[in-house]
XYZ file of C-alpha atoms in Angstrom:
691
model
C 8.498 54.201 -13.164
C 8.425 56.617 -10.193
C 11.454 56.013 -7.135
C 9.809 55.994 -3.499
C 13.122 58.144 -2.068
C 14.150 59.728 -5.671
C 17.304 61.676 -3.724
C 19.279 58.290 -3.515
C 19.396 58.892 -7.201
C 22.023 62.089 -7.280
C 24.483 59.430 -5.739
C 24.774 58.005 -9.939
C 26.663 61.499 -10.828
C 29.711 60.378 -8.385
C 29.865 57.808 -10.184
C 31.423 59.462 -13.571
C 34.321 61.548 -11.085
C 36.833 59.281 -11.765
C 36.132 58.607 -15.168
C 36.350 62.313 -16.207
C 39.507 63.018 -14.173
C 41.163 60.197 -15.565
C 40.526 61.333 -19.446
C 40.887 64.687 -18.766
C 44.225 64.684 -16.293
C 46.945 66.364 -18.237
C 50.487 66.318 -16.977
C 52.872 68.952 -16.699
C 56.730 67.928 -18.318
C 59.336 69.623 -15.864
C 63.002 69.736 -17.593
C 65.259 68.614 -15.116
C 68.905 69.134 -15.324
C 70.933 65.758 -14.339
C 74.860 65.862 -14.707
C 74.622 62.458 -16.317
C 72.111 60.265 -17.653
C 74.364 56.733 -18.644
C 72.153 55.585 -15.294
C 68.453 56.606 -16.606
C 66.764 53.898 -18.813
C 64.777 55.937 -21.541
C 61.162 55.019 -21.349
C 59.151 56.774 -24.207
C 56.680 59.500 -23.441
C 53.031 58.156 -23.739
C 50.951 61.657 -23.799
C 47.239 62.461 -21.983
C 45.962 62.467 -24.989
C 46.619 58.934 -26.176
C 45.235 57.495 -22.841
C 41.858 55.337 -23.487
C 39.766 52.870 -21.675
C 41.242 49.672 -22.678
C 38.276 47.442 -20.727
C 35.146 48.651 -21.652
C 33.242 45.203 -20.400
C 34.662 45.487 -16.490
C 34.190 49.445 -16.443
C 30.563 48.567 -17.258
C 30.326 45.860 -15.063
C 31.667 47.544 -11.931
C 29.408 50.700 -12.842
C 26.176 48.844 -13.415
C 26.824 47.250 -10.035
C 26.768 50.969 -8.193
C 23.987 51.944 -10.248
C 21.800 48.839 -8.964
C 22.302 50.015 -5.772
C 21.893 53.311 -5.716
C 18.417 52.576 -7.673
C 17.982 50.191 -5.047
C 17.621 52.346 -1.904
C 15.915 55.029 -4.547
C 13.080 51.889 -4.084
C 11.695 52.344 -7.564
C 7.892 51.080 -8.357
C 5.398 51.425 -11.818
C 2.982 53.875 -10.601
C 0.462 52.249 -12.738
C -3.414 51.332 -12.627
C -2.935 47.661 -13.371
C -0.329 47.450 -10.675
C -2.517 48.911 -8.154
C -5.435 47.037 -8.795
C -2.661 43.778 -8.628
C -1.495 45.361 -5.533
C -5.328 44.966 -4.362
C -5.824 41.440 -5.218
C -4.284 39.157 -2.556
C -5.809 37.992 0.848
C -7.078 40.210 3.226
C -7.329 40.588 6.993
C -10.636 42.560 7.611
C -11.798 43.794 10.645
C -14.864 45.565 11.198
C -15.695 47.706 13.992
C -19.124 47.813 14.912
C -20.293 50.813 17.116
C -23.043 49.588 19.556
C -22.781 52.613 22.228
C -26.380 53.466 22.968
C -26.820 55.989 20.700
C -26.767 53.358 17.533
C -30.254 52.615 19.617
C -31.687 55.583 17.825
C -34.528 54.394 15.408
C -33.230 51.923 13.110
C -29.640 52.470 13.081
C -28.519 49.464 14.714
C -30.603 47.278 12.017
C -28.553 49.412 9.716
C -25.454 48.929 11.369
C -26.041 45.250 11.677
C -26.618 45.101 7.608
C -23.815 47.248 7.204
C -21.669 45.168 9.067
C -22.961 41.856 7.055
C -22.692 43.311 3.316
C -18.920 43.476 4.617
C -18.815 39.872 5.774
C -20.508 38.899 2.343
C -17.455 40.766 0.601
C -15.081 38.339 2.596
C -13.214 36.054 -0.027
C -12.079 32.063 0.629
C -8.894 33.345 1.280
C -9.441 36.193 3.293
C -9.713 36.563 7.261
C -12.188 38.808 9.176
C -12.862 39.312 12.710
C -16.075 40.968 14.479
C -15.207 43.846 17.168
C -17.892 45.190 18.925
C -17.227 48.309 21.113
C -18.556 51.423 22.894
C -16.155 52.981 25.753
C -14.487 49.760 25.501
C -14.335 47.368 23.070
C -14.368 43.385 22.777
C -13.505 40.817 20.196
C -16.773 39.010 19.317
C -15.059 36.824 16.852
C -11.131 36.621 15.754
C -9.340 36.314 12.854
C -11.908 33.457 10.539
C -13.348 32.917 6.295
C -16.156 31.413 7.522
C -18.916 34.153 6.682
C -21.782 31.746 8.607
C -19.743 32.530 11.719
C -19.015 35.985 11.513
C -22.640 36.694 10.813
C -23.619 34.794 13.836
C -21.290 37.246 15.786
C -23.067 40.142 14.631
C -26.226 38.712 15.218
C -25.275 38.363 19.228
C -24.408 42.155 19.593
C -27.023 45.020 20.957
C -27.005 48.123 21.519
C -25.426 48.451 25.136
C -25.332 51.577 27.764
C -21.896 52.869 27.158
C -20.635 56.260 25.238
C -18.652 55.855 22.049
C -14.558 55.604 22.274
C -12.881 55.350 19.091
C -9.184 55.215 21.024
C -9.751 51.612 22.394
C -11.515 50.226 19.157
C -9.265 51.204 16.577
C -5.997 50.087 19.230
C -7.583 46.744 19.281
C -8.110 46.618 15.362
C -4.488 47.662 14.755
C -3.226 45.180 16.954
C -4.899 42.675 15.135
C -3.873 43.745 11.427
C -0.542 43.592 12.521
C -0.467 40.234 14.015
C -1.651 39.268 10.106
C 0.492 37.432 7.900
C -1.833 38.781 4.500
C -1.062 41.386 1.964
C -3.919 43.095 2.642
C -5.398 44.481 5.867
C -8.441 46.264 6.484
C -10.675 47.834 9.029
C -14.051 48.828 8.824
C -15.623 51.135 11.218
C -19.505 51.115 11.366
C -20.713 53.643 13.474
C -22.816 57.238 13.554
C -19.625 59.278 14.613
C -20.560 60.929 17.482
C -19.000 63.724 18.227
C -18.054 63.142 21.608
C -16.170 59.996 21.002
C -13.018 61.415 19.199
C -11.309 64.212 20.813
C -8.378 64.545 17.735
C -6.009 63.693 20.389
C -6.350 59.607 21.133
C -2.569 59.004 20.328
C -4.162 56.055 17.692
C -2.161 55.202 14.472
C -2.895 51.990 12.660
C -0.179 50.104 11.576
C 1.563 50.787 8.042
C -0.370 49.676 5.220
C -3.567 49.572 6.976
C -6.747 51.191 5.227
C -9.854 52.173 7.282
C -12.974 52.394 5.779
C -15.540 54.527 7.416
C -19.270 53.487 6.924
C -21.764 56.108 8.689
C -24.619 55.407 9.594
C -26.943 58.485 10.607
C -29.848 60.596 9.968
C -29.851 63.856 7.922
C -32.477 65.226 10.590
C -32.840 63.798 14.219
C -34.855 65.424 17.650
C -33.732 63.759 20.772
C -34.644 64.981 24.547
C -32.436 63.756 27.561
C -33.188 63.625 31.266
C -30.528 66.167 33.210
C -28.997 65.300 35.855
C -30.636 65.583 39.566
C -29.422 68.191 41.869
C -30.640 67.063 45.614
C -30.891 69.845 48.327
C -31.542 68.578 51.848
C -32.928 70.173 54.798
C -34.338 69.354 58.475
C -38.072 69.555 59.235
C -39.576 68.446 62.699
C -36.204 66.225 63.407
C -36.816 64.350 60.091
C -34.494 64.317 56.677
C -36.033 66.133 53.725
C -34.483 65.790 50.442
C -35.422 67.945 46.959
C -34.821 66.901 44.031
C -34.337 69.223 40.701
C -34.523 67.365 37.305
C -35.039 69.125 33.920
C -34.443 67.894 30.312
C -31.901 69.119 27.755
C -33.592 69.380 24.042
C -31.127 68.155 21.504
C -33.969 69.260 18.672
C -34.256 71.971 16.407
C -37.494 72.207 17.363
C -38.978 73.605 20.693
C -41.193 71.337 22.923
C -43.475 72.508 25.845
C -45.556 70.492 28.623
C -43.369 67.862 28.597
C -44.872 65.649 31.298
C -41.851 64.747 33.924
C -42.356 62.343 36.832
C -40.474 61.371 40.440
C -40.716 58.315 40.850
C -39.536 56.845 44.862
C -38.619 53.379 45.205
C -40.645 52.562 42.142
C -44.120 55.072 42.699
C -44.969 57.694 41.010
C -44.765 60.530 43.270
C -45.388 63.466 41.776
C -45.503 65.102 38.125
C -44.842 68.233 36.429
C -44.188 69.615 33.110
C -41.355 71.369 31.313
C -40.534 73.123 28.123
C -37.666 73.592 26.211
C -36.422 76.203 23.704
C -34.087 74.408 20.855
C -30.646 73.112 21.911
C -31.329 74.265 25.578
C -32.876 72.871 29.056
C -35.433 73.211 31.123
C -35.603 72.642 34.935
C -38.302 72.040 37.712
C -38.023 71.234 41.444
C -40.436 68.747 42.775
C -41.899 68.568 46.291
C -39.471 67.651 49.709
C -39.908 64.260 50.594
C -38.297 62.465 53.436
C -36.316 58.696 52.827
C -37.964 55.929 54.661
C -34.306 53.717 54.839
C -31.457 53.657 53.565
C -30.520 53.365 49.560
C -33.986 54.601 48.555
C -34.290 54.447 45.300
C -35.438 57.739 42.914
C -36.236 58.381 39.366
C -37.042 61.043 37.437
C -38.408 60.059 34.042
C -39.746 61.700 30.680
C -41.844 60.145 28.243
C -40.233 57.996 25.373
C -38.862 58.938 21.827
C -36.876 57.238 19.582
C -33.713 57.500 22.056
C -35.261 55.832 24.972
C -32.202 54.923 27.506
C -31.351 59.270 28.121
C -35.062 59.426 29.411
C -34.712 58.239 33.233
C -31.855 59.671 35.722
C -31.419 57.356 38.638
C -30.247 58.381 42.447
C -30.238 56.917 45.504
C -30.550 58.703 48.874
C -30.444 57.498 53.067
C -31.263 59.161 55.713
C -28.590 60.908 57.335
C -26.816 58.739 59.613
C -24.561 60.123 62.335
C -21.338 59.295 63.617
C -22.040 57.902 67.182
C -19.018 58.880 69.302
C -18.321 58.446 73.116
C -16.323 60.735 74.965
C -14.627 58.998 78.528
C -13.555 61.100 80.814
C -11.673 59.965 84.122
C -13.568 60.037 87.196
C -13.885 63.364 88.989
C -13.042 65.177 86.206
C -14.126 69.097 85.682
C -17.209 69.788 83.076
C -15.039 72.227 81.115
C -12.297 69.346 80.217
C -13.786 68.508 77.170
C -16.041 70.817 76.334
C -14.593 72.508 73.263
C -14.227 68.975 72.243
C -18.051 68.432 72.387
C -18.763 71.893 70.987
C -16.605 70.920 67.840
C -18.142 68.352 67.139
C -21.892 69.421 67.815
C -21.921 71.525 65.098
C -20.593 68.710 62.471
C -23.654 68.671 59.624
C -21.256 66.443 56.859
C -21.881 63.969 58.938
C -23.556 64.793 61.820
C -22.202 63.697 65.517
C -24.206 61.709 67.957
C -22.389 62.539 71.043
C -22.454 60.825 74.374
C -20.024 61.615 77.471
C -19.439 59.585 79.992
C -16.839 58.578 82.523
C -14.741 55.770 81.577
C -15.961 53.341 84.655
C -19.418 54.017 82.718
C -18.426 52.420 79.474
C -19.778 49.667 78.917
C -19.449 46.939 75.977
C -23.308 47.874 74.312
C -21.728 50.829 74.439
C -18.480 49.860 72.664
C -20.849 47.764 69.921
C -22.962 51.302 68.813
C -20.259 53.260 68.836
C -18.141 54.288 66.411
C -15.371 56.212 68.246
C -14.299 56.336 71.338
C -12.406 59.261 72.351
C -9.783 58.785 75.581
C -9.688 62.578 77.233
C -6.992 62.683 79.267
C -7.769 59.218 81.096
C -5.715 56.732 82.835
C -6.927 53.363 81.512
C -7.130 49.876 83.260
C -6.253 46.620 82.042
C -9.709 45.203 81.438
C -10.873 48.274 79.431
C -8.045 48.413 77.604
C -8.561 44.641 76.504
C -12.083 45.900 75.679
C -10.933 48.841 73.732
C -8.847 46.515 71.609
C -11.542 44.209 70.800
C -13.756 47.608 69.692
C -10.915 48.606 67.607
C -9.615 45.145 65.940
C -13.510 44.914 65.166
C -13.122 48.143 62.918
C -13.523 50.589 65.472
C -11.852 54.319 65.795
C -9.836 55.337 68.992
C -8.440 58.990 69.896
C -6.546 59.361 72.934
C -5.225 62.707 74.031
C -3.058 62.103 76.914
C -2.978 65.445 78.844
C -1.068 64.566 82.561
C -2.986 62.141 83.874
C -3.517 59.845 80.980
C -1.900 56.203 81.479
C -2.068 52.654 79.691
C -1.502 49.861 81.489
C 2.096 48.192 80.815
C 1.558 44.441 80.263
C -1.732 43.737 78.372
C -3.457 40.954 76.082
C -3.189 40.559 72.499
C -6.639 42.496 72.170
C -5.337 45.628 74.669
C -1.530 46.146 72.563
C -3.366 48.694 69.980
C -0.944 52.056 71.313
C 0.333 53.328 68.354
C 3.450 55.059 71.192
C 3.814 54.421 74.796
C 3.441 57.901 76.732
C 6.678 58.914 78.710
C 7.329 61.927 80.898
C 5.704 65.846 80.523
C 7.279 68.256 78.641
C 6.813 71.897 80.020
C 7.100 74.570 77.827
C 5.328 77.132 79.886
C 8.606 79.666 80.355
C 10.116 80.847 77.680
C 9.305 79.822 73.943
C 5.964 78.015 73.611
C 6.115 74.935 71.348
C 5.078 75.029 67.556
C 3.106 72.104 65.232
C 4.666 71.775 62.505
C 5.969 68.833 59.724
C 2.521 67.513 58.995
C 2.448 64.494 56.916
C -0.232 66.194 54.118
C -0.802 62.771 52.780
C -2.801 61.445 55.462
C -6.725 61.542 55.009
C -6.688 63.942 58.201
C -4.395 66.876 56.713
C -5.165 66.169 52.938
C -7.213 69.515 53.320
C -5.381 71.360 54.596
C -2.642 71.226 51.749
C -3.686 73.767 50.079
C -3.195 78.067 51.014
C -5.790 79.736 52.842
C -7.103 76.019 54.077
C -5.868 76.180 58.012
C -3.001 77.262 59.669
C -1.651 75.022 62.183
C 1.711 77.140 62.987
C -0.455 79.703 64.915
C -1.161 77.616 68.086
C 1.308 77.325 70.618
C 1.921 74.339 73.180
C 2.938 74.845 76.960
C 2.671 71.278 77.534
C 2.621 67.620 75.928
C 3.712 64.332 76.820
C 7.082 62.390 75.108
C 6.524 59.185 73.413
C 8.488 56.272 72.086
C 6.832 55.363 68.722
C 5.618 52.070 67.886
C 7.583 49.812 64.678
C 3.938 50.020 63.059
C 3.669 53.612 63.926
C 3.220 56.334 61.670
C 4.111 60.128 63.157
C 1.536 62.602 61.541
C 2.788 65.826 62.546
C 5.659 66.807 65.008
C 6.402 69.943 67.629
C 9.440 72.427 66.704
C 11.601 70.324 68.668
C 10.722 66.712 67.037
C 9.092 65.454 69.522
C 5.306 63.511 68.207
C 2.611 65.423 68.294
C 0.124 63.027 66.264
C 0.939 58.788 65.791
C -1.204 56.776 64.027
C -1.401 53.205 64.098
C -3.840 50.070 62.074
C -4.825 47.660 64.113
C -6.894 45.014 63.059
C -9.293 46.740 60.850
C -9.619 49.581 62.758
C -7.000 52.371 63.672
C -5.811 54.512 67.049
C -4.301 57.894 67.026
C -2.526 59.631 70.115
C -2.730 62.887 70.506
C -0.064 64.101 72.844
C -1.329 67.634 73.968
C -4.700 68.239 75.324
C -7.858 68.972 73.744
C -8.523 72.136 75.820
C -7.036 75.195 77.317
C -4.637 73.656 79.526
C -1.747 72.219 77.352
C -2.585 74.742 74.157
C -4.546 77.673 72.700
C -5.440 75.056 69.608
C -9.106 75.779 70.670
C -9.060 79.235 70.176
C -7.927 78.407 66.588
C -10.365 78.538 63.137
C -8.315 75.012 62.051
C -9.162 73.337 65.666
C -12.913 72.275 64.483
C -12.104 70.762 61.410
C -8.953 69.129 62.751
C -11.299 67.497 65.072
C -14.009 66.739 62.276
C -11.245 64.969 59.916
C -9.846 62.739 62.904
C -12.938 61.458 63.949
C -14.353 61.129 60.352
C -10.740 59.440 59.938
C -11.407 57.319 62.691
C -14.774 56.079 61.610
C -13.587 55.315 57.856
C -16.542 57.575 57.109
C -17.447 58.753 52.937
C -20.287 60.133 51.879
C -21.025 57.739 49.014
C -22.571 59.351 46.199
C -25.991 59.054 45.488
C -25.226 57.704 41.486
C -21.983 56.666 39.334
C -21.635 56.336 35.284
C -21.368 53.083 33.171
C -18.230 53.086 32.622
C -16.820 53.371 36.824
C -15.862 51.068 38.886
C -18.201 49.912 42.030
C -16.166 49.027 45.038
C -18.428 46.507 46.395
C -16.880 46.873 49.801
C -17.880 50.259 50.122
C -20.352 50.788 52.224
C -18.904 51.243 56.618
C -20.296 48.105 58.925
C -22.569 47.769 61.468
C -20.411 49.593 64.373
C -18.956 46.635 66.893
C -19.709 43.860 64.438
C -17.350 41.713 62.805
C -15.969 42.004 60.065
C -15.037 38.771 57.698
C -14.240 37.859 54.147
C -17.170 36.523 52.718
C -18.483 36.826 49.230
C -20.689 38.995 47.907
C -23.562 38.911 45.176
C -24.458 41.603 42.901
C -27.457 41.892 41.224
C -26.899 44.047 37.740
C -30.132 45.736 36.629
C -31.100 43.138 34.079
C -31.122 40.258 37.005
C -27.576 38.569 36.342
C -26.248 37.467 39.570
C -21.924 38.408 39.919
C -20.359 36.618 42.219
C -17.461 38.644 43.938
C -15.271 36.009 46.173
C -14.167 39.023 48.721
C -10.081 38.057 47.684
C -8.707 41.238 47.036
C -10.472 44.824 46.678
C -14.674 43.628 45.609
C -14.943 46.005 42.502
C -17.024 45.449 39.464
C -17.091 47.603 36.318
C -20.636 48.995 35.674
C -22.455 48.707 32.270
C -25.530 49.048 32.626
C -28.107 51.998 33.733
C -30.220 50.945 36.144
C -29.540 49.806 40.139
C -26.849 47.598 41.103
C -27.661 45.554 44.287
C -24.399 44.508 46.353
C -24.938 41.880 48.922
C -22.818 40.183 51.123
C -23.047 36.755 52.759
C -22.977 36.216 56.312
C -25.401 35.989 59.294
C -23.805 39.555 60.757
C -23.089 40.648 56.982
C -24.207 44.670 56.733
C -26.751 45.498 55.311
C -27.404 45.419 51.336
C -26.019 48.573 49.270
C -27.875 49.565 46.510
C -25.607 52.108 43.781
C -27.691 53.934 40.478
C -25.895 53.258 37.524
C -26.874 56.251 35.055
C -25.317 56.327 31.220
C -23.122 59.042 30.253
C -25.682 61.965 28.463
C -22.812 63.571 26.558
C -23.825 60.448 24.155
C -27.359 62.102 23.945
C -26.265 64.921 21.263
C -26.303 63.013 17.992
C -25.092 65.781 16.446
C -22.305 63.365 13.669
C -18.659 64.586 13.184
C -16.630 64.333 9.955
C -15.667 60.455 9.492
C -12.247 61.602 7.835
C -11.156 63.191 10.908
C -10.649 59.896 12.900
C -9.056 58.404 9.516
C -7.175 61.141 9.106
C -5.772 60.548 12.744
C -6.075 56.840 12.730
C -3.901 57.187 9.240
C -1.543 60.051 10.642
C -2.073 62.196 7.878
C -2.463 65.645 9.016
C -6.168 67.221 8.290
C -6.472 64.954 4.780
C -8.394 62.341 3.836
C -6.873 58.888 3.814
C -7.561 56.414 0.997
C -10.130 54.318 2.625
C -12.801 53.137 0.790
C -12.708 49.856 -2.331
C -12.123 52.244 -5.064
C -9.347 54.271 -3.777
C -5.730 54.049 -5.486
C -3.356 52.879 -3.709
C -1.020 54.542 -1.908
C 3.500 55.115 -3.204
C 4.229 53.119 -0.016
C 1.461 50.672 -0.550
C 2.177 50.050 -4.308
C 6.255 50.204 -3.282
C 6.197 47.675 -0.948
C 3.685 45.049 -3.302
C 5.961 45.519 -6.256
C 9.405 44.966 -4.381
C 11.530 45.562 -7.108
C 14.037 46.955 -5.093
C 14.764 43.206 -3.803
C 15.618 42.179 -7.390
C 17.687 45.228 -7.942
C 19.755 44.172 -4.924
C 19.939 40.518 -6.617
C 21.057 41.587 -9.921
C 23.901 43.948 -8.107
C 25.293 41.261 -6.186
C 24.898 38.343 -9.481
C 27.041 41.576 -11.239
C 29.867 42.208 -8.796
C 30.047 38.360 -8.327
C 30.587 38.669 -12.451
C 32.933 41.515 -12.061
C 35.314 39.529 -9.630
C 35.556 36.603 -12.004
C 36.703 38.812 -15.387
C 38.844 40.954 -12.975
C 41.042 37.534 -11.846
C 41.136 36.487 -15.919
C 42.224 40.111 -16.637
C 44.612 39.761 -13.866
C 46.021 36.781 -14.374
C 47.284 38.100 -18.505
C 48.719 40.956 -17.272
C 47.745 44.424 -15.481
C 44.256 45.668 -15.565
C 43.192 48.691 -17.211
C 40.297 49.960 -18.080
């Protein structure tokens, strides 16, 4: 007999205290002098030595009840092999976790993994239930809680190694959820994996429910050798007004032997353009630089590839490149404006490289509808705007264009405009003259906005050094956002979203007439951020990783084209067509290696977008980990091995839980207390109760 919480047995010692006090108490005889004893009744003195327990059955009943209650709290159980075997003879809830990360495609690992899963399914009895779960970076249930072994084996046959990396956390959480919902007395999780080191970080926050055992089944190889292609490096340059891209690729040798003269090729749009040779020492890398090429079109596909080996999925690395497309900008000036009015603005934009800016400076009267169709951003530099121009600019903004208005001293906007022309974030007012006295300073910047976000960190740009001598008062609209203020609280930069575009109002000038900001180092990045934000420009990465989320609405539309919420079709590398309904964000989780192609439907749809998807190269290192690390972490045991095999001895908690002796002890205590009540009532009717 053993006890799960033996400290409760200390309570038994307290039962003897009342009895001991009753037996050993000795009363002192104190002589009291009374003048007369005629009013006192003589009672014979009874010594302590003659006191005895007169009702043993009643005392024993009370002590037995209390002892049973204390023993029940101590949680007794029988630690015997026979009982442990009996505890393990009940029906089981079995969850078979099968690793389908791409490292399981090494050699014959997948065949061995499915054989191990079928072996575990073959041991499922008629009263047992089992589930099949495949996992890599995520986990999915192939078949849930059924005793049908034929269906379980069929579910195992549907799996195959994918392109995801190993992550044990999601799989164990799902297995724990299935086990916790089961009412069967025995719950087991069988983990079939090659136990990649990268799949377990040691702090996953995963713990299986109490009473669930975890059995690891290791699918590994005593000696492995693997080569993988490293992520490429892309260097851009310009030659003869053409965008040139230089690709540097390489290999990583994960084996214990050196490799030499490994063929590595560069493919562009499916055609081999160059083949080189590279060598690498054990557990090291080697690289090679290919000749520069000119991207012929947007979303040019590129692949760096080596020959096949036991793990072919990491022998290629995909990427996409596109020619640099400049952001087309129109700087609109008032008729008769001096040439210096937009000098600092145009020179700041001419220095842009990522992205480059295509600048056209025109009089506001010369800006045509065709110009607006081709432009992404229009800058009104101290320009009075007529009614017709305001309506055209409103249509331009609502279709996705960006408008920057520098008010200066002469800018104006028609007071009465149509629905398309009502786009101003703030109504211009009178000029403010700070030429005499202390100049105004810029402050209260909205660093959460994309324009000022790069200037959040220290030493990234100081706006407080610029002095402002003149600016315009404005009355912001109800849906406008003030991004910057002067030291007197007056708005300096106001933003408003209109349709698919946005409008910015700068209440001062962009030259030296109203301030000295163009002379400060922060002027150039500030202008660039305003223009790229208005153009909704974002540099798309050359590749993504399996498990990342593809934003199908990421590419910018054709300037001037009407944006419509239309369904998009995604063509996966395996040829599957996935339709995005266009309602809400168009997102898709990447699950395959290769090239995804996103096509929008409709006559005025944006050009197709191609996205390169690559596997997580951390999975290419086939060095395994100790399975007991996962077992110890999932079972909540620090460092030690958990009972995880079919021959493992049941723990004290499992044996006690299966026997439930405490329940019978409490029931017996209640019965004895009831019997004690009956005996005590009968004795009380016959005279005083003495024990």
